[in-house]
Short mmCIF file of C-alpha atoms in Angstrom, two decimals:
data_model
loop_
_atom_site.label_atom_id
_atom_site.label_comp_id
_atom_site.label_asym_id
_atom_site.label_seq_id
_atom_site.Cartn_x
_atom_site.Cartn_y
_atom_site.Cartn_z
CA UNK A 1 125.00 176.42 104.38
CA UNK A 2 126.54 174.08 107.37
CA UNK A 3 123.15 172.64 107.76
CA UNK A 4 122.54 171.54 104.05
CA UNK A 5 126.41 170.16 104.38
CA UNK A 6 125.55 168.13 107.47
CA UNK A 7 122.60 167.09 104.99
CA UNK A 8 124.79 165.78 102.47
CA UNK A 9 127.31 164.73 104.86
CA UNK A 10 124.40 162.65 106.09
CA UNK A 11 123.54 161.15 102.83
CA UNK A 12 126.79 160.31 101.83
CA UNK A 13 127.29 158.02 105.00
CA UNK A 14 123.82 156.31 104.11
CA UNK A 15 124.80 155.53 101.03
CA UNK A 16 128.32 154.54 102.24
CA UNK A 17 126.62 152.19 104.45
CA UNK A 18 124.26 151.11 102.14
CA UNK A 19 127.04 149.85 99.67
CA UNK A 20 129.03 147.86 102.64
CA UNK A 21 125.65 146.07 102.90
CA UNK A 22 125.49 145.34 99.31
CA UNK A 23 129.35 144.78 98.49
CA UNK A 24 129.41 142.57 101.65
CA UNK A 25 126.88 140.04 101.80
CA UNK A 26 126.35 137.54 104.62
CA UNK A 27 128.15 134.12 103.29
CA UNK A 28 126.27 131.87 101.65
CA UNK A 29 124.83 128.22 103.71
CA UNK A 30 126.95 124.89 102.07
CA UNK A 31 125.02 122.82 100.92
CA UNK A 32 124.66 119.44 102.10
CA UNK A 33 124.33 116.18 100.21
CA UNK A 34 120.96 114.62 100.43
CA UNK A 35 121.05 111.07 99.42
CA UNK A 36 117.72 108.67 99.13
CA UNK A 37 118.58 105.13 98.19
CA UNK A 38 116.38 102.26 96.45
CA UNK A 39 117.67 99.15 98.20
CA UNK A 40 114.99 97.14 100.08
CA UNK A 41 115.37 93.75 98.77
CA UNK A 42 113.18 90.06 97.72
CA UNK A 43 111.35 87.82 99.97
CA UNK A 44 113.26 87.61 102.75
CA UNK A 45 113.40 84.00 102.44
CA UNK A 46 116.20 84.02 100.27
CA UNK A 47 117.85 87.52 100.72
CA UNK A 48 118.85 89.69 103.72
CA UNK A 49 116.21 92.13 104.64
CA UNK A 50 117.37 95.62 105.25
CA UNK A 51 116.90 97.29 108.48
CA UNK A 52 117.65 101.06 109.71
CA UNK A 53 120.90 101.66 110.42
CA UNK A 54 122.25 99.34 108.33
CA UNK A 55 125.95 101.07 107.35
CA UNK A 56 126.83 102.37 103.73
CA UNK A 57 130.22 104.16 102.74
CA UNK A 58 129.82 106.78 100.43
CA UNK A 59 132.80 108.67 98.51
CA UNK A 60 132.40 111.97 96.90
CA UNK A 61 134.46 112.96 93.70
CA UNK A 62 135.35 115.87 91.46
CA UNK A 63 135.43 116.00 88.11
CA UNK A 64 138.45 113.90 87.43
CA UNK A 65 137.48 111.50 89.62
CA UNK A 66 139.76 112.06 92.43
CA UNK A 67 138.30 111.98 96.19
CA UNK A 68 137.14 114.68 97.93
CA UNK A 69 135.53 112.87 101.07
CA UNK A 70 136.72 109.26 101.56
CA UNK A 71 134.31 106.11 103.12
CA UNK A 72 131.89 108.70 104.87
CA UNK A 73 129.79 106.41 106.68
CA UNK A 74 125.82 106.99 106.22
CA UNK A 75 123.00 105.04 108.00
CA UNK A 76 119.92 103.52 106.14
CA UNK A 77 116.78 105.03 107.23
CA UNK A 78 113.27 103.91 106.12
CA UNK A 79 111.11 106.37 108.04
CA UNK A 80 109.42 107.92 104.70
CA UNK A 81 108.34 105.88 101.86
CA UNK A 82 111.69 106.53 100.44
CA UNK A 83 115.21 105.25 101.84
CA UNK A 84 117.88 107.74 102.56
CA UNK A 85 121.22 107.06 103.59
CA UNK A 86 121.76 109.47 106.90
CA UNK A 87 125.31 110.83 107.85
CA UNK A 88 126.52 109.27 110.71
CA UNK A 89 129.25 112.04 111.50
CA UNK A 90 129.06 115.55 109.50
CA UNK A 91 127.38 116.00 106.51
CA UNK A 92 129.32 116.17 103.01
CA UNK A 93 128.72 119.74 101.44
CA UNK A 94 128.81 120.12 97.86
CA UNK A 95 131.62 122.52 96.52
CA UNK A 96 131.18 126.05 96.90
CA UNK A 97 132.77 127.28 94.08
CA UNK A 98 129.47 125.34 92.35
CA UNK A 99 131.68 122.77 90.61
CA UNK A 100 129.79 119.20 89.52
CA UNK A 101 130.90 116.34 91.74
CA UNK A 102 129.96 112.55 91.54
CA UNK A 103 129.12 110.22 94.42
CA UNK A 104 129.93 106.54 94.94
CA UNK A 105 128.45 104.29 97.60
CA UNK A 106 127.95 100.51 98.58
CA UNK A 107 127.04 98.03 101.22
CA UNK A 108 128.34 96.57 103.43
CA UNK A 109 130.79 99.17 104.79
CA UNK A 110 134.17 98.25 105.31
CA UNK A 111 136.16 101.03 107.68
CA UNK A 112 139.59 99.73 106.37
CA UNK A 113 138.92 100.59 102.24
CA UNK A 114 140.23 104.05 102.71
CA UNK A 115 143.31 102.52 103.79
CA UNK A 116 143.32 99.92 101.23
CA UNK A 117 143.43 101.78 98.15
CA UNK A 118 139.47 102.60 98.20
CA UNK A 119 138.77 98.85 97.72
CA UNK A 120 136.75 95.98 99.88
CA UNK A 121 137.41 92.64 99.95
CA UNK A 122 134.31 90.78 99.10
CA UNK A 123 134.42 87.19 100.69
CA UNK A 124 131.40 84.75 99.56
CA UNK A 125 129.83 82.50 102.28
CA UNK A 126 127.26 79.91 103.18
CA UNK A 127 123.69 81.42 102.52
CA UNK A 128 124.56 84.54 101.04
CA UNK A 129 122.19 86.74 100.33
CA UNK A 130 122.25 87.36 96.15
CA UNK A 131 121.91 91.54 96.99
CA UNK A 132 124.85 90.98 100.00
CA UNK A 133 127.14 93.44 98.04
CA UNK A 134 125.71 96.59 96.78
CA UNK A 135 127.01 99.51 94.60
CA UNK A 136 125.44 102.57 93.35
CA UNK A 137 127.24 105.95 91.68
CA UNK A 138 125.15 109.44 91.14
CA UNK A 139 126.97 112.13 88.71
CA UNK A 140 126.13 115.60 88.36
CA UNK A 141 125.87 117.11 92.07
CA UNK A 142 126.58 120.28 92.70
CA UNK A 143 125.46 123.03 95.05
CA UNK A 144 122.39 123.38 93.30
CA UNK A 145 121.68 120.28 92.53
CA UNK A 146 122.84 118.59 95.80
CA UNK A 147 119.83 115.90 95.87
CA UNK A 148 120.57 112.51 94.30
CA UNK A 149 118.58 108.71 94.37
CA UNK A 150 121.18 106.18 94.29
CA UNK A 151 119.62 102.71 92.32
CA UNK A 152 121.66 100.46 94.14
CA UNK A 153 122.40 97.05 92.16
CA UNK A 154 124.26 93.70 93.40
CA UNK A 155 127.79 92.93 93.00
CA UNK A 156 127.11 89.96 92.62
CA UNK A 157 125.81 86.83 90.16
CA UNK A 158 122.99 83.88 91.43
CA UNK A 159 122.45 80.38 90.16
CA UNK A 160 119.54 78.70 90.66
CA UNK A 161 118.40 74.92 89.28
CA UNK A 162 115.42 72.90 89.86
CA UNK A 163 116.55 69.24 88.93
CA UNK A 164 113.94 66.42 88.62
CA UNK A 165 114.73 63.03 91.13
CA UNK A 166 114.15 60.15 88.77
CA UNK A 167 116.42 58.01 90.77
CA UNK A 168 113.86 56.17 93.84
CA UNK A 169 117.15 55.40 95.48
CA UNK A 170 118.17 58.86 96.17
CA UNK A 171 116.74 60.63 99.31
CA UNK A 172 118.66 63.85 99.01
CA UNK A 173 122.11 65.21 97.74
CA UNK A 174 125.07 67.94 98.30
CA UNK A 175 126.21 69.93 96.10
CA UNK A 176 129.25 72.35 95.23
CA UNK A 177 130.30 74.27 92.87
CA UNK A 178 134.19 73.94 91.49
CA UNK A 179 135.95 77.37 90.08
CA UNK A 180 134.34 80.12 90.80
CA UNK A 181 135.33 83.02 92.40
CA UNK A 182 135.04 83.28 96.07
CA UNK A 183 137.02 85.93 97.33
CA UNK A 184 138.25 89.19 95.13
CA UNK A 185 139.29 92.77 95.61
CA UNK A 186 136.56 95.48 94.34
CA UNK A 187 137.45 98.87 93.44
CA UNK A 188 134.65 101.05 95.06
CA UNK A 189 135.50 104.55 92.52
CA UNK A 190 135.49 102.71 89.59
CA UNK A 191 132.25 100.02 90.85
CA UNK A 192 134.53 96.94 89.52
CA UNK A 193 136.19 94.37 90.24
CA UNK A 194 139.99 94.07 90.40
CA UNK A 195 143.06 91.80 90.51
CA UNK A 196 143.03 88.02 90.47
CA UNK A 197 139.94 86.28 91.93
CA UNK A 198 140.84 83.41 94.40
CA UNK A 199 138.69 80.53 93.19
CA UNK A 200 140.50 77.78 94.95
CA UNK A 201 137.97 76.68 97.37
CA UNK A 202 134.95 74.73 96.20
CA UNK A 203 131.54 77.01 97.54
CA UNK A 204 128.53 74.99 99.39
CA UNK A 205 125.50 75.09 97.18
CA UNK A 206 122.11 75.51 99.18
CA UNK A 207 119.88 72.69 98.45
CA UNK A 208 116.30 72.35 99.60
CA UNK A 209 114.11 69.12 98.43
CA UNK A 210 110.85 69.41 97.43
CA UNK A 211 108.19 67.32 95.60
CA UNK A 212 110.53 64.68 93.76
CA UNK A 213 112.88 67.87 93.04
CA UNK A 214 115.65 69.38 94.12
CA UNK A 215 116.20 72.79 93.95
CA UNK A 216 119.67 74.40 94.17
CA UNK A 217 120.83 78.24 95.22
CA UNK A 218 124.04 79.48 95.22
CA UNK A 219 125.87 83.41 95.39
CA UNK A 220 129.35 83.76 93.68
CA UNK A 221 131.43 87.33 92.61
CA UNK A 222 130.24 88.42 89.49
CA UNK A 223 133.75 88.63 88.37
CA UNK A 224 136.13 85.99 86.41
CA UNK A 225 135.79 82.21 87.15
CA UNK A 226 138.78 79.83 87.05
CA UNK A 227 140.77 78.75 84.15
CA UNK A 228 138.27 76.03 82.45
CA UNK A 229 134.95 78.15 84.32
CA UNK A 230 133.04 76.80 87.00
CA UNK A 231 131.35 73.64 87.40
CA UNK A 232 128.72 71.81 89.90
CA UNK A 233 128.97 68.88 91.60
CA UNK A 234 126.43 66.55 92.84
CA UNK A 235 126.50 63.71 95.38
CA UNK A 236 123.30 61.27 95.47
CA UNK A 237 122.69 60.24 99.33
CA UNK A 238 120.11 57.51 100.12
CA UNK A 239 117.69 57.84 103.57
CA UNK A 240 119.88 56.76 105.69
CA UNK A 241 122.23 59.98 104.61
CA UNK A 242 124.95 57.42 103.08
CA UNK A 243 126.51 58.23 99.90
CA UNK A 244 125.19 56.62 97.02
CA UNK A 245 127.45 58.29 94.17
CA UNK A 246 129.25 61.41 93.05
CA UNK A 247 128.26 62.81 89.67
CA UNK A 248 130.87 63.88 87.04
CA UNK A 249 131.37 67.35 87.67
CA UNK A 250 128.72 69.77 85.30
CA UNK A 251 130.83 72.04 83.38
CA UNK A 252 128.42 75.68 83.30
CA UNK A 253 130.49 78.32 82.26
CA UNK A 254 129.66 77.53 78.20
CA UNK A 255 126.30 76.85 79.31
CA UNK A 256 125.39 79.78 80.90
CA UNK A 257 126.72 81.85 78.05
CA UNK A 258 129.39 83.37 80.51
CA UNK A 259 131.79 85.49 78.90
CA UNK A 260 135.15 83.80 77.82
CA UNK A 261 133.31 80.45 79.46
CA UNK A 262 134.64 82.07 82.62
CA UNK A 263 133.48 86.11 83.88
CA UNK A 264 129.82 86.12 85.67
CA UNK A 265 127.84 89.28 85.38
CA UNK A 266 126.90 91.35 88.55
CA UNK A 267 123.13 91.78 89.51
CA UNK A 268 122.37 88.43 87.33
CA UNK A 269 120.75 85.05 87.97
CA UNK A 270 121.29 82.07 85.74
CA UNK A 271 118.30 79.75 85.58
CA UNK A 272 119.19 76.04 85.36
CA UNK A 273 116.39 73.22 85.04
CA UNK A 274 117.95 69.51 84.82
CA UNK A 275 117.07 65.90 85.76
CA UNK A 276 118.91 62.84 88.11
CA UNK A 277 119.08 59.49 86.40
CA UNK A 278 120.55 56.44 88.30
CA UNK A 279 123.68 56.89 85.88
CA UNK A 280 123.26 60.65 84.73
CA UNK A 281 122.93 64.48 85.97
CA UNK A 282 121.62 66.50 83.16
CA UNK A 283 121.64 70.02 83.42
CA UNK A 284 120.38 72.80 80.86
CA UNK A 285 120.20 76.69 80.75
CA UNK A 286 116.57 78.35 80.86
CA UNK A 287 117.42 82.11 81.00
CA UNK A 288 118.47 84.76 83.24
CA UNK A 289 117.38 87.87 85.13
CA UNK A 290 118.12 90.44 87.20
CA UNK A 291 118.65 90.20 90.67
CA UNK A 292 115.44 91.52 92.47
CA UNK A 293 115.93 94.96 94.73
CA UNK A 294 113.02 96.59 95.45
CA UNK A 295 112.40 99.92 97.05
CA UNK A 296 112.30 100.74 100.48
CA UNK A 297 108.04 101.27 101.13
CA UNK A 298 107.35 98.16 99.98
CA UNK A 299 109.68 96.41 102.33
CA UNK A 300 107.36 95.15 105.33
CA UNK A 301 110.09 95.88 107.95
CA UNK A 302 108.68 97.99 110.65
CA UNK A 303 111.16 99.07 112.96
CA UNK A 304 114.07 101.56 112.52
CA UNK A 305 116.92 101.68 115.37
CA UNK A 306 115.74 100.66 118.57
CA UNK A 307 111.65 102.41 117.95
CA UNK A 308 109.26 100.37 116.46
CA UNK A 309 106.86 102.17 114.11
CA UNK A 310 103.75 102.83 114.33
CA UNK A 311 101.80 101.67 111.81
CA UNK A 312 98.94 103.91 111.50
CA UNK A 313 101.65 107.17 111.29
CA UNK A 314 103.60 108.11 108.64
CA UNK A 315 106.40 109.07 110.81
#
């Protein structure tokens, strides 16, 4: 009798045990955020080419759309034939409570938007690259879902014209254009911009001759233009670099079918084609297109921090 009740006295404590084990499970691992990125760029002739470590801020939100990790910054990182944007400090985990989050990220990273209301100041300058200002947003993530490709796409708006030289006199020219925006706030939750642009300052057009042609480049906010819309301005200068004459400034907003004459849209470029007459600068719309961002493999780029790959890995 006492042994079959240490028997059962036995059992009962195996079971005992064996519930613990089942009612108290080791806690689950978080689960990190895993982003890959397509943001390698056009000939690098005419756009910034991406290298490792370039730095991206990334936000993750709930549901509503309210914060949950602020201007993380990540690191590009082309080692694989896809991009991925590497944590510099922790990792973000997902929720545990398995709740759907979205993510927001863009280029280039700007420690003091946190601070300013989650927004970045985007400034344009000389020879700026058309994908300088990047934004990308992923919904959906959640612990079991926690991978996401972000399709990043510029901020900003291009305009390009090839103009004709029918004028023997003229060796090359300058050119600006009048009223569009240079310098604006852009909320980085919301991927817009906001406020008042400033559009004060005239911005230097890039102009490269060719083959009795001219061909002009220039990067502006893809946001609202001044009151009237932008316009470009051409000066005619002979050999000798001395002005010959100043052109009547090219109103472009109508023309490029901008809307209210005025707002440029982001990840755009307007095609102009036009010809220079002793007494006349005609310019006409051909089209637009997208800006050009290609993904990270086909980028020809070969080094990541301070290592240079080696080509015949796949490291």
């Amino acid at each position: 009798m006492i042994k079959n009740t240490y028997i059962s006295a036995a059992l009962a404590l195996a079971l005992a045990l064996s519930g613990c084990c089942h009612d108290d499970p080791s806690p689950a691992r978080p689960s990190a955020l895993v982003l890959s990125a397509a943001i390698y760029d056009i000939a690098a002739e005419d756009a910034s080419v991406w290298h490792s470590g370039e730095p991206f801020g990334v936000y993750m939100l709930d549901g509503a759309g309210a914060p949950l990790s602020y201007n993380a910054r990540h690191l590009a990182d082309n080692r694989g034939t896809t991009g991925y944007l590497v944590p510099e400090g922790t990792p973000l985990y997902l929720p545990s409570d398995g709740s759907q989050v979205s993510v927001t990220a863009y280029h280039p990273y700007d420690e003091a938007a946190a601070s300013n209301g989650n927004r970045t100041t985007i400034t344009i300058r000389g020879n700026m690259a058309p994908d300088a200002c990047l934004w990308a947003t992923a919904k959906n993530l959640s612990k079991t879902q926690p991978r996401a490709t972000l399709g990043f796409k510029s901020q900003l708006a291009q305009i390009r014209a090839r103009i004709l030289n029918n004028d023997p006199a003229t060796a090359r020219i300058v050119a600006r254009i009048e009223g569009a925006p240079g310098k604006c706030e852009f909320d980085i939750l919301e991927g817009r911009y906001t406020g008042t642009p400033d559009c004060s300052s005239p911005l230097g057009i890039t102009v490269k001759a060719t083959e009795g042609a001219f061909e002009l480049d220039v990067v502006v906010a893809a946001t609202e233009s001044a009151e009237g819309g932008p316009g470009i301005v051409v000066t005619a200068l002979d050999k000798s670099g001395r002005e010959i004459r100043t052109y009547p400034k090219v109103a472009v907003g109508a023309m490029l079918g901008l809307e209210n004459g005025r707002t440029f849209m982001p990840n755009t470029v307007y095609n102009l084609a036009g010809t220079l007459d002793p007494a006349n600068l005609h310019l006409q719309f051909t089209g637009s297109s997208p800006i050009c961002v290609i993904t990270w493999g086909t980028d020809p780029d070969e080094e990541f921090g301070t290592i240079i790959k080696d080509k015949n890995t796949n490291q």
